[in-house]
Coordinates of N, CA and C in Angstrom, one line a residue:
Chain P
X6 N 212.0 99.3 -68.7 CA 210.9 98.4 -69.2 C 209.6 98.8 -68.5
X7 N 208.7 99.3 -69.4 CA 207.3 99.7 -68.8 C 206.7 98.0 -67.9
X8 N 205.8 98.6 -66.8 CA 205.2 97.5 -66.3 C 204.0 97.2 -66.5
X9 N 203.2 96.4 -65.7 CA 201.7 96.1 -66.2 C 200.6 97.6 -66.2
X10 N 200.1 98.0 -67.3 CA 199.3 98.8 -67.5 C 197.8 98.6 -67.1
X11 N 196.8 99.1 -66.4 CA 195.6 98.8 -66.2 C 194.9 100.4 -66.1
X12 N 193.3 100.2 -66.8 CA 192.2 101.1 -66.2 C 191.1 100.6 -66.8
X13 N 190.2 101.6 -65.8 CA 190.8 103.0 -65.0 C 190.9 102.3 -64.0
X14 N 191.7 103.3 -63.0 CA 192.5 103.2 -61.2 C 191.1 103.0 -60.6
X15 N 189.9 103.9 -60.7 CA 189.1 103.9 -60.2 C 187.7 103.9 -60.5
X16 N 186.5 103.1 -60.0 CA 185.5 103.0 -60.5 C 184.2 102.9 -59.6
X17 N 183.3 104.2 -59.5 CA 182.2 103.4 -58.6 C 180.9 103.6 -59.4
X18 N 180.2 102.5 -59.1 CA 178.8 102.1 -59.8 C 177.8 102.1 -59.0
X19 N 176.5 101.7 -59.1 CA 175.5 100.9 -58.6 C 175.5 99.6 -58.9
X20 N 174.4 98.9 -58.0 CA 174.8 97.6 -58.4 C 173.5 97.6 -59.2
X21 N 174.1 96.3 -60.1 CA 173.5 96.1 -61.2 C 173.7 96.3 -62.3
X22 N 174.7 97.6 -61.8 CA 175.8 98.3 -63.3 C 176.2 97.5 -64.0
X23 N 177.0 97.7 -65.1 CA 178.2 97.0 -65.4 C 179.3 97.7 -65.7
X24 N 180.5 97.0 -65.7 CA 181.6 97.4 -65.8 C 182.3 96.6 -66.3
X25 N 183.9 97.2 -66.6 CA 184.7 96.8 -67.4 C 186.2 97.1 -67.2
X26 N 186.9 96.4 -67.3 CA 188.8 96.9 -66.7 C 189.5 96.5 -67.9
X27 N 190.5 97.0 -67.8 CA 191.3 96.5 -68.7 C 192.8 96.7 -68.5
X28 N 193.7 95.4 -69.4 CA 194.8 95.7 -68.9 C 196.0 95.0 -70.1
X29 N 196.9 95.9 -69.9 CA 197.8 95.7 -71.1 C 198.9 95.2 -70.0
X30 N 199.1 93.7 -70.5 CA 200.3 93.3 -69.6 C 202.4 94.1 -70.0
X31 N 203.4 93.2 -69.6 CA 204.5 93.7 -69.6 C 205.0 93.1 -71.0
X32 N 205.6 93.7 -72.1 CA 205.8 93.2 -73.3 C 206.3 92.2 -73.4
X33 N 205.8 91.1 -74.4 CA 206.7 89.9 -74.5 C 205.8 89.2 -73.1
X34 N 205.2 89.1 -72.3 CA 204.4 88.2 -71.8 C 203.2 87.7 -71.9
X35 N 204.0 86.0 -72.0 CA 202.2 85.3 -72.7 C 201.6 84.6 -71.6
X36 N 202.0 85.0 -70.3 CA 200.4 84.6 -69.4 C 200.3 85.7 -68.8
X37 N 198.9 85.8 -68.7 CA 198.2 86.7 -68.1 C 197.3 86.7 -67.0
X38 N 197.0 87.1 -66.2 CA 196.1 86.8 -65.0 C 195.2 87.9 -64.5
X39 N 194.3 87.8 -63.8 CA 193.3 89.0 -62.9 C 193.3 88.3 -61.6
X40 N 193.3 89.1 -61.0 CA 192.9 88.3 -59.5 C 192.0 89.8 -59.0
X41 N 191.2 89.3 -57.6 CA 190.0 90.0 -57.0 C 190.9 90.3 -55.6
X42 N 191.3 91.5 -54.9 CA 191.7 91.4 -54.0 C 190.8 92.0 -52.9
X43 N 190.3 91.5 -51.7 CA 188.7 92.3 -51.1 C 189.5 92.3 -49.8
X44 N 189.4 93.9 -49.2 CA 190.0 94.7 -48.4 C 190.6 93.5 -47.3
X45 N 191.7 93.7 -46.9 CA 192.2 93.1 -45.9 C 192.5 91.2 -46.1
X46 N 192.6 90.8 -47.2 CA 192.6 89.4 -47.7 C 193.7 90.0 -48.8
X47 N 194.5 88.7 -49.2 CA 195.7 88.5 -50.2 C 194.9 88.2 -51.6
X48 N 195.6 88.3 -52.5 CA 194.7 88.5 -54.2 C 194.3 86.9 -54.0
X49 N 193.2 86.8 -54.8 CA 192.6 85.4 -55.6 C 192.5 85.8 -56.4
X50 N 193.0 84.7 -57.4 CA 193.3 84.3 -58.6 C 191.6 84.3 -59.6
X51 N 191.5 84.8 -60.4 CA 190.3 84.7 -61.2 C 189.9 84.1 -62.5
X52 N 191.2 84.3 -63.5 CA 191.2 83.5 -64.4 C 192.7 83.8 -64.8
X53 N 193.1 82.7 -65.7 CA 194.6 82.8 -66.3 C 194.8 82.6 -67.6
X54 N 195.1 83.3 -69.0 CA 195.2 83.7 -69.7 C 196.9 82.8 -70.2
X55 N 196.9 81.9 -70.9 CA 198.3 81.4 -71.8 C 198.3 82.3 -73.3
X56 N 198.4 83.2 -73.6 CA 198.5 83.6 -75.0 C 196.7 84.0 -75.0
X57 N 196.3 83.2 -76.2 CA 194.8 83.9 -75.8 C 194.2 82.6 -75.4
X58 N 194.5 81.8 -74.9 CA 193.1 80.7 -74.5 C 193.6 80.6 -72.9
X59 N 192.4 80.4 -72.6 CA 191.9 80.2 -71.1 C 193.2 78.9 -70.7
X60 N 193.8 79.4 -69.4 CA 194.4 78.1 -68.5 C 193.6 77.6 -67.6
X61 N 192.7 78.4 -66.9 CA 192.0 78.3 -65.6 C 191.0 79.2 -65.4
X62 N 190.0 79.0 -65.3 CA 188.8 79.8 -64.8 C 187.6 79.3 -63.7
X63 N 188.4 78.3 -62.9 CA 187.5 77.9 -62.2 C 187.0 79.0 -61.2
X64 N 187.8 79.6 -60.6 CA 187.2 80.6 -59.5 C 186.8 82.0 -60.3
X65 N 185.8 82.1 -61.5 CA 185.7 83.0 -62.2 C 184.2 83.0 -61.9
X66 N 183.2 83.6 -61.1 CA 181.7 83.6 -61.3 C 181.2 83.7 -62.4
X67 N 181.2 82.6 -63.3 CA 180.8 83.0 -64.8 C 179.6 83.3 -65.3
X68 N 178.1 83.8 -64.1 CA 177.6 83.9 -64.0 C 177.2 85.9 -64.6
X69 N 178.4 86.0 -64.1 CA 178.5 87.8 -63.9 C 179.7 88.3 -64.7
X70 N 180.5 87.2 -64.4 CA 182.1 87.8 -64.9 C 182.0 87.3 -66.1
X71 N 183.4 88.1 -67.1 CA 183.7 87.8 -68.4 C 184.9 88.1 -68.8
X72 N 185.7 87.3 -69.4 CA 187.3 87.8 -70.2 C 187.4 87.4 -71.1
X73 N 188.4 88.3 -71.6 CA 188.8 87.9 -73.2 C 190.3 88.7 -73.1
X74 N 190.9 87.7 -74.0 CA 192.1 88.6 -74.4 C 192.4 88.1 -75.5
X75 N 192.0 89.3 -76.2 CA 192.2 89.2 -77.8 C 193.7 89.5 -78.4
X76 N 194.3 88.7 -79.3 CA 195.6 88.5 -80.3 C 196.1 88.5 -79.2
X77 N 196.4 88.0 -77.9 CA 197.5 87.3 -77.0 C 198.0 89.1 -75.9
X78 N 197.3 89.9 -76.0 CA 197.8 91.1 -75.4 C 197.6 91.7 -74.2
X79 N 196.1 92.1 -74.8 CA 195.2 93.5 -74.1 C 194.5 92.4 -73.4
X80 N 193.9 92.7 -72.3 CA 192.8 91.9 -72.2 C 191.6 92.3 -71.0
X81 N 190.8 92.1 -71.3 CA 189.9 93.3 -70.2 C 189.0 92.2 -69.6
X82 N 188.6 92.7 -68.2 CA 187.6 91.8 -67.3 C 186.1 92.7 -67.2
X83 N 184.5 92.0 -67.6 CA 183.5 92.5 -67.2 C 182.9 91.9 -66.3
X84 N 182.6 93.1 -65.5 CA 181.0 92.5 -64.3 C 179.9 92.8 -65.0
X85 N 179.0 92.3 -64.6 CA 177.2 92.1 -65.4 C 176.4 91.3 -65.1
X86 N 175.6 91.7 -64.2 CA 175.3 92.7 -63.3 C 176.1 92.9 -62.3
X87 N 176.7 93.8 -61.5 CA 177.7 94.2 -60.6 C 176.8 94.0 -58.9
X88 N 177.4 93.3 -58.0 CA 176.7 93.4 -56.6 C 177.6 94.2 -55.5
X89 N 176.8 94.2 -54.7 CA 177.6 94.9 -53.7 C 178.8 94.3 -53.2
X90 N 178.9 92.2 -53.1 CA 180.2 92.0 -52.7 C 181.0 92.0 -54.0
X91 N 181.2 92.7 -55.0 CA 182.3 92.7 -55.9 C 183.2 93.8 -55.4
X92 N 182.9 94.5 -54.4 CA 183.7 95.8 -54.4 C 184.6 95.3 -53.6
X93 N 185.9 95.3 -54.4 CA 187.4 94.9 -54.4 C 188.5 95.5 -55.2
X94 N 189.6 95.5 -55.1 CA 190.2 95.9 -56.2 C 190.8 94.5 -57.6
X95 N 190.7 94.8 -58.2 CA 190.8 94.0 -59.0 C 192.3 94.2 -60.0
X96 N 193.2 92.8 -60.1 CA 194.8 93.1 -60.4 C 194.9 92.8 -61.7
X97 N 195.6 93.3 -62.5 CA 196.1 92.1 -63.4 C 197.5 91.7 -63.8
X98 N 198.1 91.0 -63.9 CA 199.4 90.2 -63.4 C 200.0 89.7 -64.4
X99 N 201.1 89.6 -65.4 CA 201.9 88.8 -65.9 C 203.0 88.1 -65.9
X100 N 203.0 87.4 -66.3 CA 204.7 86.5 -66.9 C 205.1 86.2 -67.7
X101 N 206.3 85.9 -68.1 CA 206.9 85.2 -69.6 C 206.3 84.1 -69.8
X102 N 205.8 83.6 -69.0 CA 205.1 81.8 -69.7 C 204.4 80.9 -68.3
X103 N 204.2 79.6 -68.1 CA 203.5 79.2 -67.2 C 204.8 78.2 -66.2
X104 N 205.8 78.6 -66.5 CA 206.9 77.9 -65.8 C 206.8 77.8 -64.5
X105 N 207.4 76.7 -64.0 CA 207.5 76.6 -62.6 C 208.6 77.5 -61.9
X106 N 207.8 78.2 -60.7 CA 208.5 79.3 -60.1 C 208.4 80.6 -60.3
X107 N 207.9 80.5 -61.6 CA 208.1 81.9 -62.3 C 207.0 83.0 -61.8
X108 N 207.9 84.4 -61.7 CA 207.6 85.6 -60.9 C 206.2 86.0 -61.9
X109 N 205.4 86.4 -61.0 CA 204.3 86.9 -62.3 C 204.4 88.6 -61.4
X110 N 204.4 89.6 -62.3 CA 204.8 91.1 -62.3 C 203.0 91.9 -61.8
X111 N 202.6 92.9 -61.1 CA 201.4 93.0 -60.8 C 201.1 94.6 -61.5
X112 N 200.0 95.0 -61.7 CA 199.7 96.6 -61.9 C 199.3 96.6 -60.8
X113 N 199.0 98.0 -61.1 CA 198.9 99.3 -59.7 C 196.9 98.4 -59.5
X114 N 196.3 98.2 -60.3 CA 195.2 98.0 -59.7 C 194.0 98.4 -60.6
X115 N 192.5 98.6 -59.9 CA 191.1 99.0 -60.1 C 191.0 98.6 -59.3
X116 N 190.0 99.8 -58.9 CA 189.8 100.3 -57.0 C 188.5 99.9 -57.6
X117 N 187.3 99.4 -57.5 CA 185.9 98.8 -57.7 C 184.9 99.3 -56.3
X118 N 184.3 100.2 -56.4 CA 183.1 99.9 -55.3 C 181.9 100.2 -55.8
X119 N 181.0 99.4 -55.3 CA 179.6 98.7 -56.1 C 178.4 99.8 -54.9
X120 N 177.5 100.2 -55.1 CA 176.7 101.2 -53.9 C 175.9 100.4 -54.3
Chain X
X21 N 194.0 70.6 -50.3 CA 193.9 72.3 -50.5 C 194.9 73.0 -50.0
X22 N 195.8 73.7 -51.1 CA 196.8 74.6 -50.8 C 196.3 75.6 -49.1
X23 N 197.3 76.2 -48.8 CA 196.5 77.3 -47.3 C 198.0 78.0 -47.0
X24 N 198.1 78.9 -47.1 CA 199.0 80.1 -46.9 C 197.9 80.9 -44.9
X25 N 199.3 80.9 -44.4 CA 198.7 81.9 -43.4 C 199.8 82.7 -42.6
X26 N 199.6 84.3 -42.8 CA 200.7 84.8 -42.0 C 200.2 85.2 -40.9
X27 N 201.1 85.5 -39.9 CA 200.9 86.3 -38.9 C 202.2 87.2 -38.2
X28 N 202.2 88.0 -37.2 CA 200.9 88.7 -37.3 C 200.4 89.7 -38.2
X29 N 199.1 89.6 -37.6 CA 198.5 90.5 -39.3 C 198.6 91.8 -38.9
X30 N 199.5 92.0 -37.9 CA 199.7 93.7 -38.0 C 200.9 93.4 -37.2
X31 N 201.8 94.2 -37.0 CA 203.0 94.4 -36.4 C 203.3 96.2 -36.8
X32 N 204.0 96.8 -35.1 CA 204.3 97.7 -35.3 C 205.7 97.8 -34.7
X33 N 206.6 98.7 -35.3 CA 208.2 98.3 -35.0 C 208.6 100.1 -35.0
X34 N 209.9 100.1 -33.8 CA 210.2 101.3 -33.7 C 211.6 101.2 -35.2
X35 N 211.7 102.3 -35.2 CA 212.7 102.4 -36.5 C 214.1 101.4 -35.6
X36 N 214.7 100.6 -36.7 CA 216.1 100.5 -36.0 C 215.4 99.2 -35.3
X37 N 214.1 99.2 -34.9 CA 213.8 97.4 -33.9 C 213.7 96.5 -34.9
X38 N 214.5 95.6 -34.9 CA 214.5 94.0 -36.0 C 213.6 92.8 -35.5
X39 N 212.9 92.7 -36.0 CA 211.7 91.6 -36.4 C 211.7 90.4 -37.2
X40 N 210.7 89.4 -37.5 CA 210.4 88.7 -38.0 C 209.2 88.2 -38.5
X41 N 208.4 87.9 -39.7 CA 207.3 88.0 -40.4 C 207.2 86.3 -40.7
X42 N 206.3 85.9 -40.1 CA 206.3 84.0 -40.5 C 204.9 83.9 -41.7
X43 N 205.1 82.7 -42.0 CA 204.0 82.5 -43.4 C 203.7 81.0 -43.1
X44 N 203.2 80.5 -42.5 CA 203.0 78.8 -42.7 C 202.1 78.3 -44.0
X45 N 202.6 77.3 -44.5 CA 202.0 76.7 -45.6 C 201.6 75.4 -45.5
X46 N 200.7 75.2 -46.0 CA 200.6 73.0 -46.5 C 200.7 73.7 -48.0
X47 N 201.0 72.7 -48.7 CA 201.0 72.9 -50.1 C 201.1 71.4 -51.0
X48 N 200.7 71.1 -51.9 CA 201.1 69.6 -52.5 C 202.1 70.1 -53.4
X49 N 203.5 69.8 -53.5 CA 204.2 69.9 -54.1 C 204.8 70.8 -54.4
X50 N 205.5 72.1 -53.8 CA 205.8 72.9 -53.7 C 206.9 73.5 -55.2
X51 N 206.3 74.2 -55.3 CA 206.9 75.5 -56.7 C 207.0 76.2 -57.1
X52 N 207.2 76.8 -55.3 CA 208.1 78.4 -55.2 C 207.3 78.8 -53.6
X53 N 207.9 79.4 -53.1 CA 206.8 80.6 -52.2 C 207.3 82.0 -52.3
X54 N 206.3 82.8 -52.7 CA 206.6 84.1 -53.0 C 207.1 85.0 -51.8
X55 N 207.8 85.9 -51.9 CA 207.4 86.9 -50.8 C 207.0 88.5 -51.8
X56 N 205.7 89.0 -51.3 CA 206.0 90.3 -52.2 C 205.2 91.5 -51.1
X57 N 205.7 92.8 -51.5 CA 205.3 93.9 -50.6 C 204.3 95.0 -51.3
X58 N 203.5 95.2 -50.4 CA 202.2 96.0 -51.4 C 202.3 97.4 -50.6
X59 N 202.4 98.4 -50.8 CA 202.3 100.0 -50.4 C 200.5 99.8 -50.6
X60 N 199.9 101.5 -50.0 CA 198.6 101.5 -49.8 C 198.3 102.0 -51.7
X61 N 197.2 101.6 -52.3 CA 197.0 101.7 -53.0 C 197.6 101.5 -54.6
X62 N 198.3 100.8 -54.3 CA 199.6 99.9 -55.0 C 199.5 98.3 -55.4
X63 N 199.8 98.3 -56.7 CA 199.7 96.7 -57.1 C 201.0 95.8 -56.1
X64 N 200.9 94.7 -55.8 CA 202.2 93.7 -55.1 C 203.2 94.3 -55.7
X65 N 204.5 94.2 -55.4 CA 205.8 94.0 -55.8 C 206.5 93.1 -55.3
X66 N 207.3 92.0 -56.1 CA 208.4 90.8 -56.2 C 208.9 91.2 -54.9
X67 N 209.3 90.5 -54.6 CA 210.7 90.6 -53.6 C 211.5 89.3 -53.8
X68 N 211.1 87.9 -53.5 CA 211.8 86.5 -53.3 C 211.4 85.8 -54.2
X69 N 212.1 84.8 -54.3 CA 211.2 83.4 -54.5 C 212.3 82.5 -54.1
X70 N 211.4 81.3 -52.7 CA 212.3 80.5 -52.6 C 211.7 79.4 -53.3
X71 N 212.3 78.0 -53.3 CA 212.2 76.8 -53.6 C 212.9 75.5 -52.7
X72 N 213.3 75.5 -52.2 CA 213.8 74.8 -51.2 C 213.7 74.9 -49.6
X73 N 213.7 73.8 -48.5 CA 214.1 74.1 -47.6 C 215.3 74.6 -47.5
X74 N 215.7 75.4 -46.9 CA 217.2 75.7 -46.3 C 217.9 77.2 -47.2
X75 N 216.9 77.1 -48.1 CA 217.2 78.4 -49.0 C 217.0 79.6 -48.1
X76 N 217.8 80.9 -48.8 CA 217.8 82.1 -47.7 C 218.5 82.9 -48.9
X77 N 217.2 84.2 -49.1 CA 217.6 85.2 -50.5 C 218.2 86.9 -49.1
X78 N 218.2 87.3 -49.8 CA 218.7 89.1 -48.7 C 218.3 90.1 -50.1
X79 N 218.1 91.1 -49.4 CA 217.7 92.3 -50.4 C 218.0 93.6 -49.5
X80 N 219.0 94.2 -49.4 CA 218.5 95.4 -48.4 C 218.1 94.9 -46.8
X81 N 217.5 95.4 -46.1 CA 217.0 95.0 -44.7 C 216.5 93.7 -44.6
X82 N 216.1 93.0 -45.7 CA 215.3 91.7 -45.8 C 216.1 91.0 -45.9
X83 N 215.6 89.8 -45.2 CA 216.0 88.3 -45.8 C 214.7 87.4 -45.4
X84 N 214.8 86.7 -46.4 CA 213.7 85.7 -46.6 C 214.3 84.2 -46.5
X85 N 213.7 82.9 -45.5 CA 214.2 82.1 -45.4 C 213.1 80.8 -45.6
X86 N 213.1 79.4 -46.0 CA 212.4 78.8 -45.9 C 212.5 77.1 -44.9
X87 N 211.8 76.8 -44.7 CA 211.7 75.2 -43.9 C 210.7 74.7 -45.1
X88 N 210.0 73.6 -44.5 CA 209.3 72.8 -45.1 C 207.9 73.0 -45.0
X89 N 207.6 74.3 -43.5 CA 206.6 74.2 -43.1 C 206.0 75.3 -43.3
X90 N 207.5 76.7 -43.4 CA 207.0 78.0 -43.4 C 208.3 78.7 -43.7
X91 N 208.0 79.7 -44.0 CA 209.4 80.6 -43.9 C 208.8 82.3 -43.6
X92 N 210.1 82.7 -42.9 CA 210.1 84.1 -42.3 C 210.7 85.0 -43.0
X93 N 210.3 86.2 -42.9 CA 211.0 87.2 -43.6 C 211.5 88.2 -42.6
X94 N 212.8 88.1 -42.1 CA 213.2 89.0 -41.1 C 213.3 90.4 -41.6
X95 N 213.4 91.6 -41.1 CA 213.7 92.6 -41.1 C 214.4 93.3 -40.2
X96 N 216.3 94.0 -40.6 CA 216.8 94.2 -39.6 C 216.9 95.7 -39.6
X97 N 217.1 96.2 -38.4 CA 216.9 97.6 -38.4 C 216.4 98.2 -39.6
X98 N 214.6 98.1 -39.5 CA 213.9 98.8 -40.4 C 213.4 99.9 -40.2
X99 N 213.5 100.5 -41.4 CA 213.3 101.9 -41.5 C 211.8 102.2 -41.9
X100 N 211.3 104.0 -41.8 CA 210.1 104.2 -41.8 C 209.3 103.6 -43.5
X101 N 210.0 103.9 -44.7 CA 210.0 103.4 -45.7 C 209.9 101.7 -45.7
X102 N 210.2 100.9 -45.1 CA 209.7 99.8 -44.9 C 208.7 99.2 -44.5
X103 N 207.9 100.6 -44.5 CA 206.1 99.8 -43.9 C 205.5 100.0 -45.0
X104 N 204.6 99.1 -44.9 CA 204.2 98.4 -45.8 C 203.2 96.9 -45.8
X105 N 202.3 96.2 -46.4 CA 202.3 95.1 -45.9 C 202.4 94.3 -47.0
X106 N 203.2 92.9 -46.2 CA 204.0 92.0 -47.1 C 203.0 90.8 -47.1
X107 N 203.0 90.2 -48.2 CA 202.2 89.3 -49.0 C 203.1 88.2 -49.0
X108 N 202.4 86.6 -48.7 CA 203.2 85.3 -48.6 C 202.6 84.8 -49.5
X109 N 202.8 83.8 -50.8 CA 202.2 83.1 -51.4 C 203.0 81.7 -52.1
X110 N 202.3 80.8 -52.3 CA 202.9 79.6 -52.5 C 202.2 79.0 -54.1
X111 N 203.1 78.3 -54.8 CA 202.6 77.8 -55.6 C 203.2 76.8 -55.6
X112 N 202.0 75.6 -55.6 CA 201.8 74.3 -55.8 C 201.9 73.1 -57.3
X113 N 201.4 72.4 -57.2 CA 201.4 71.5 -58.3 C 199.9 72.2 -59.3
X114 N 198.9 72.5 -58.6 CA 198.1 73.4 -59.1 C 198.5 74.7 -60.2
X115 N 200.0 75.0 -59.6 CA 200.4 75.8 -60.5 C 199.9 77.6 -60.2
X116 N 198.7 77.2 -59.5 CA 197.9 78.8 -59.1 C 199.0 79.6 -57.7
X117 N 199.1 81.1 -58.1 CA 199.4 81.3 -56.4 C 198.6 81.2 -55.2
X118 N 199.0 80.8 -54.6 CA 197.9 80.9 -53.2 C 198.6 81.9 -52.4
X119 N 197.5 83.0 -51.9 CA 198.2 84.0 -51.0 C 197.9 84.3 -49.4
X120 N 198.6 84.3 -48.9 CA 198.0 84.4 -47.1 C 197.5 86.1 -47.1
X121 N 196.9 86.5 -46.2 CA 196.0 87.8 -45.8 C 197.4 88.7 -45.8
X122 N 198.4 88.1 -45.8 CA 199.7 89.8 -45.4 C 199.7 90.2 -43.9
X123 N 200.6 90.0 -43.8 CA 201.5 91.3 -42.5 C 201.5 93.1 -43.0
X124 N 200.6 93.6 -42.0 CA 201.0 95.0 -42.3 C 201.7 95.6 -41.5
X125 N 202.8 96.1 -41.9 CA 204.0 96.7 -40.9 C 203.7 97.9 -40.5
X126 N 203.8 98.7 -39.8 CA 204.6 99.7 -39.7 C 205.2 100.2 -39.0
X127 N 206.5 100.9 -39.5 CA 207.7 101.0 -38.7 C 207.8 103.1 -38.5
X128 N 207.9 103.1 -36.9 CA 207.8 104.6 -36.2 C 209.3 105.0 -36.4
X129 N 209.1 106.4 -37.0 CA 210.8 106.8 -36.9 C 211.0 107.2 -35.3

C-alpha cells in the first residue's frame, strides 16, 4: 500500500515569496492534516481536513496561510507572504476517519527555509 | 490545555545498554497516546497506541507502557539502527494530537 505522498521534499525562498506544498494522502482516507514541525519541537497541528471541509483550523495563520483540498483527495498548503519564522518542515498526515484513537499515517515531509 | 513532555531530550546508549524513554502528560480526557519514531529527514512512523492505564504493547526491542500520568518506552538491548528520535503524543477530548519535543537516541555499536 503506497503511503502519504508530498512535494516537493525541498524548498528555499526569500521571504515574502510564496509557496506551495502539496499532498496526496494514503488511499481511501478521509481525514487529512498538515502540521508545521520547527527544528527540535514535535509537529503542530495546522489544519484538519474531514473529506473536503475544514475540521479545525484554529492554529492556521490565516493571515499568510491557505488550504484546500479539492474532491476529498489532493490537497495542498500556501504561504503568502513567506517570513523567516516559517522555516520548518511542513507534514501531511492521514486517516480513515476522525475516530477516537485512530493512527493518522505521516509523509516523508517539506523541508521549508525562508532567507 | 493538553501538555505532552518528554525527557531526556537526548539520550545516548552503548549497543546492548537497555533504557527507558518517559513522556508525561495532563490531558482532559484521554484518547490514545501515541508513540512514533522519526529517522533524520523522515516523516514520523506509528509504533503504539495505548489507551489505558496498565496497558503494555512490545514491537521488537520496544515496549511501550502507560499510567495515568505518563508512560515509558523501554528499549532492551538496543541496537545501532534504533537511533532515532521518538515522538510522544496524546489525544484528548479536543481530538487534536498533541506532541512533546522527542527523545533523540542514539545508540554506539
Amino acid at each position: 500500500e503506497a503511503g502519504v505522498a508530498q512535494s516537493p521534499r525541498y524548498k528555499i525562498i526569500e521571504k515574502r515569496q510564496s509557496v506551495a506544498f502539496w499532498c496526496n494522502p494514503i488511499s481511501g482516507h478521509a481525514t487529512l492534516y498538515w502540521y508545521q514541525q520547527i527544528l527540535g519541537q514535535g509537529p503542530k497541528l495546522l489544519i484538519q481536513f474531514q473529506n473536503n471541509g475544514v475540521v479545525d483550523d484554529s492554529q492556521l495563520p490565516k493571515d499568510r496561510f491557505s488550504a484546500e483540498r479539492l474532491k476529498g483527495v489532493d490537497s495542498t498548503l500556501k504561504i503568502q507572504p513567506a517570513k523567516l519564522e516559517d522555516s520548518a518542515v511542513y507534514l501531511c498526515a492521514s486517516s480513515l476517519g476522525d475516530r477516537e484513537g485512530e493512527t493518522q499515517y505521516f509523509g516523508p515531509g517539506t523541508r521549508l527555509l525562508v532567507l | 490545555e493538553d501538555q505532552v513532555t518528554q525527557s531526556p531530550e537526548a539520550l545516548r546508549l552503548q549497543e546492548g545498554e537497555s533504557s527507558s524513554l518517559n513522556c508525561s502528560y495532563t490531558v482532559s480526557g484521554l484518547r490514545g497516546l501515541f508513540w512514533y519514531r522519526q529517522d533524520p529527514g523522515k516523516g514520523p512512523e506509528f509504533l503504539f497506541t495505548l489507551y489505558s492505564a496498565g496497558e503494555e504493547k512490545e514491537k521488537e526491542r520496544l515496549k511501550a507502557t502507560l499510567t495515568k500520568k505518563e508512560s515509558f518506552l523501554h528499549i532492551t538491548a538496543p541496537k545501532p539502527e534504533d537511533s532515532a528520535t521518538y515522538l510522544c503524543a496524546v489525544r484528548g477530548s479536543s481530538y487534536k494530537l498533541i506532541f512533546g519535543s522527542g527523545t533523540r537516541l542514539l545508540v554506539r555499536p
